[in-house]
């Protein structure tokens, strides 16, 4: 297309120009758009003539003996996008041309292998597109486990909450196409409402250093970005089909992209997933199916100078919760823990029965950016999210089809970020954010609200800078302030209000006294500061050293403050505490890396000291006429997380590669010098991969995962069993034994119409069908983890 | 003050361009922002109507020639922190068969709502289960539902020799009927699970 344009211009003007008096001189200068620095070695070509020039060290070039008239120049530079300039020559003419030097910023260059990072001094690791494709039929949390130091807190196999260096929930931010997900991440059985296939450029920043995304990411940030779309006229797409033996179902996902030379693009993506009851090695896991539908639409125009994007995504899932995990009271829990067999096993079914959860998430965003020559870039964004969650318990009679929990969370966010990049050595970012959130808990459930109605307001400001101190040292630092106000209206049982001693401390919050219950209106303000500083040191010979210190504060979430009630599906009473204040984390992390083609390694130790760490743990038992229930309460304690992530790889030959990972973390409640709950056990992953380009790009890998038994856990609680009429020890904290699972993955590429357009893969997980339980699976009390799964994937690109 | 920095001027120029081309967009954006921070709903939420709450179970045990004994469990705050108040009016006579009857109340309402009638009406969806130990020897159902399966609003309790014993009374909603008499087989939802320690003398 562009070529044609040049030809047309040549024909039009070529003859016209030839007959003129040609003595004019064109003096030109080529500079970098960002900082006006001269660009050397740019090639300037006059269309239609065999005239070329190269810029000198001052970025200058000249053409002599030109004719007056219109001229078209093509300017190219090895690190830049070629540019065409049409100009009029009238006598001696001077013209300055700005070239976009930072190609990567246009998201047009896909760097294979060595991904560009979002941060400088943080520990950050990404997933390759191949990893994402391998996990296309799974959840985000499953895919992320491939990253050293990332594990997951599961409720069965379909609810997978990512855990970064021992921390989860509200401490882990999920950034979906630059929108911070607001999807009730506070619950232990609430997984991120994201389809892994929608934005496949995924990375994890460990720790709170990425202040741009939020000041409260004490655990870390998961960044999901769309894959770059090239600025060419084209229509292309990809469809992936996954079939699994375990669950007897699968998923299909399709992406279609129409892009234009002008920078306009439209991307449509959708996924359907259906799985029936999953299987442990020795029995069926009744009611563990999943139905998931998701859809997303992006369109926009990305130009160098300015651009915009509109994005809408819809995510809807209906997840079955293991039927045997729905228990009545503490005696049922004791029976379940002791029997080691699920109480209910039904024949295989694809239907999802009670208990289950239905979650819908809508996300819409509009983003606009503009660059200012010699200054920087301004980014403005508005996003809206609505998350609605229905949790159904096994209920009877007229209530059978009523949810026990019905929450609707709406969030509006406005943000502006100004990036200053005109200086070659310094890059600064300043941003501001305003957010409003509204939670509505529907009273029609006939069950007291676990989370109350509330309004939440957030305002934040940040400034971060990155400076190239020496050619081999880059430093970065930043500071952020966030204000949060939460304004809730909640009913407390008078007995609970008094038992918690709130009548003394919060008596002024009471709005209405209804006899047995009180309506209260807590309004809490939190002022949180976060700061970070770090450096990246290039030690030469492919070695890097990173060091980062991050200080962060996180305001308590609504669950930590207000939880109050019986969580039927978990048969436990969860209690928040109005007195909970922000937790404060100081984390020092470092990493030494070697990234060479033959072999490499990363050693990344960290220490995270958290003052007033908020944790949820079993604290006792409460008796009701329906029996006794374990109580899980939120409390604050000073904590320390000490850990190290180690990974290494080696390319033994052209065909063989091995990868090894170890993550170790030790969590301590330093106030009482006891172990923290739900800290991932040490695990070791090893894999060996054979690949051969000649045989349809085949790669065969054998993966091994060994998870140690968690030796450090809080002590169990002693409860009175009404059935046994005596105090018994409830082994609610005892971790399961160590386990080892193997997996094999085979991937091949075929060329049907285009090069490597068909991918065929086979993956078998839990190859030996071993029975095991994982400490971080909340259903470990009731059933074994998943048995063998054979899955096939077909990927077709067109 | 007049700033004559070329960079700044460039920026001003760009801003001007931006203003004209995107004025509409900004108006919409600001409008949204205004809306979102000005919508303030001061409505108080409605309290939740808890359905089919049973706060109280009164069990009356009668036998000819023996003092009537009542067992009661009252839990006015439901899932709240207060444990049910369990009372046993006196001791049972040894080697005696008592006729037992159960009354269920919802005392969160005034006057208290009688749930017994509701259970009797939906008898095929309910069943009581009795579990005895110690000086209590056995229980038997004295009533049945419309399908001829046991219900348990009326039952018989037999005591053994003097000593202490316990009786656990469980009410299941929508159990499997008929069942083998165990809670595990019956399933359903537990509405009541209360045990009473009694003395036989």
Short mmCIF file of C-alpha atoms in Angstrom, two decimals, chain B residues 91-199:
data_model
loop_
_atom_site.label_atom_id
_atom_site.label_comp_id
_atom_site.label_asym_id
_atom_site.label_seq_id
_atom_site.Cartn_x
_atom_site.Cartn_y
_atom_site.Cartn_z
CA UNK B 91 -34.54 -36.18 87.01
CA UNK B 92 -36.18 -39.15 85.31
CA UNK B 93 -37.40 -42.29 87.03
CA UNK B 94 -35.47 -45.51 86.31
CA UNK B 95 -36.81 -48.31 84.09
CA UNK B 96 -39.70 -46.22 82.90
CA UNK B 97 -41.09 -45.49 79.47
CA UNK B 98 -41.93 -41.82 79.03
CA UNK B 99 -44.16 -40.38 76.35
CA UNK B 100 -42.38 -37.46 74.77
CA UNK B 101 -43.81 -34.56 72.81
CA UNK B 102 -41.96 -31.73 71.13
CA UNK B 103 -42.95 -28.11 70.76
CA UNK B 104 -41.03 -25.70 68.49
CA UNK B 105 -41.25 -21.91 68.73
CA UNK B 106 -39.93 -18.84 67.03
CA UNK B 107 -39.58 -16.43 69.93
CA UNK B 108 -38.01 -13.61 67.91
CA UNK B 109 -41.61 -12.62 67.23
CA UNK B 110 -44.19 -11.52 69.81
CA UNK B 111 -46.31 -13.40 70.40
CA UNK B 112 -44.11 -16.37 69.72
CA UNK B 113 -44.84 -18.23 66.50
CA UNK B 114 -45.61 -21.91 66.87
CA UNK B 115 -43.47 -23.82 64.40
CA UNK B 116 -44.75 -27.23 65.61
CA UNK B 117 -47.85 -26.95 63.47
CA UNK B 118 -45.74 -26.13 60.42
CA UNK B 119 -43.61 -29.21 60.94
CA UNK B 120 -46.69 -31.33 61.44
CA UNK B 121 -48.17 -29.95 58.25
CA UNK B 122 -45.02 -30.57 56.21
CA UNK B 123 -44.46 -33.89 57.95
CA UNK B 124 -43.06 -35.69 54.93
CA UNK B 125 -40.30 -33.07 54.73
CA UNK B 126 -39.22 -33.39 58.35
CA UNK B 127 -37.96 -36.00 60.75
CA UNK B 128 -36.58 -36.01 64.27
CA UNK B 129 -33.73 -38.30 65.16
CA UNK B 130 -32.97 -39.44 68.68
CA UNK B 131 -29.67 -40.68 69.96
CA UNK B 132 -29.43 -41.89 73.56
CA UNK B 133 -26.60 -43.07 75.74
CA UNK B 134 -25.83 -43.93 79.37
CA UNK B 135 -28.84 -44.48 81.59
CA UNK B 136 -31.23 -43.89 78.68
CA UNK B 137 -31.77 -47.12 76.80
CA UNK B 138 -33.99 -46.55 73.80
CA UNK B 139 -36.38 -44.33 71.90
CA UNK B 140 -39.22 -45.16 69.54
CA UNK B 141 -41.35 -43.07 67.21
CA UNK B 142 -44.99 -42.67 68.27
CA UNK B 143 -46.19 -40.89 65.15
CA UNK B 144 -45.76 -41.05 61.40
CA UNK B 145 -46.12 -38.81 58.37
CA UNK B 146 -48.69 -39.16 55.61
CA UNK B 147 -46.54 -41.76 53.88
CA UNK B 148 -46.22 -43.93 56.96
CA UNK B 149 -42.63 -42.89 57.70
CA UNK B 150 -41.57 -41.81 61.21
CA UNK B 151 -41.81 -38.12 62.15
CA UNK B 152 -40.92 -37.81 65.85
CA UNK B 153 -43.03 -34.94 67.22
CA UNK B 154 -44.27 -37.69 69.54
CA UNK B 155 -41.95 -40.38 70.74
CA UNK B 156 -41.28 -42.79 73.56
CA UNK B 157 -38.19 -42.72 75.75
CA UNK B 158 -37.18 -45.62 77.95
CA UNK B 159 -34.85 -45.24 80.89
CA UNK B 160 -32.60 -47.91 82.37
CA UNK B 161 -31.07 -48.22 85.80
CA UNK B 162 -30.15 -45.12 87.77
CA UNK B 163 -27.25 -43.09 86.46
CA UNK B 164 -26.63 -40.29 84.04
CA UNK B 165 -27.37 -40.25 80.36
CA UNK B 166 -27.72 -38.03 77.33
CA UNK B 167 -30.30 -37.62 74.65
CA UNK B 168 -29.45 -35.86 71.41
CA UNK B 169 -32.42 -34.60 69.42
CA UNK B 170 -31.89 -33.63 65.81
CA UNK B 171 -34.47 -32.21 63.43
CA UNK B 172 -33.73 -32.59 59.76
CA UNK B 173 -35.51 -30.67 57.05
CA UNK B 174 -35.95 -32.53 53.76
CA UNK B 175 -34.19 -35.72 54.79
CA UNK B 176 -34.27 -38.80 52.62
CA UNK B 177 -37.43 -40.64 53.59
CA UNK B 178 -37.54 -43.50 54.32
CA UNK B 179 -34.03 -43.81 55.72
CA UNK B 180 -32.18 -46.29 57.88
CA UNK B 181 -32.61 -44.15 60.98
CA UNK B 182 -29.11 -42.68 60.95
CA UNK B 183 -28.36 -39.02 60.33
CA UNK B 184 -25.75 -39.90 57.74
CA UNK B 185 -28.26 -41.77 55.62
CA UNK B 186 -31.01 -39.20 56.08
CA UNK B 187 -29.08 -36.14 54.92
CA UNK B 188 -31.08 -32.94 54.59
CA UNK B 189 -30.55 -29.71 56.47
CA UNK B 190 -30.13 -29.58 60.22
CA UNK B 191 -32.70 -27.29 61.83
CA UNK B 192 -32.00 -28.39 65.38
CA UNK B 193 -29.22 -30.38 66.96
CA UNK B 194 -29.32 -30.28 70.71
CA UNK B 195 -28.23 -32.69 73.36
CA UNK B 196 -29.48 -32.85 76.93
CA UNK B 197 -27.73 -34.40 79.91
CA UNK B 198 -30.17 -36.02 82.26
CA UNK B 199 -30.04 -37.86 85.52
#
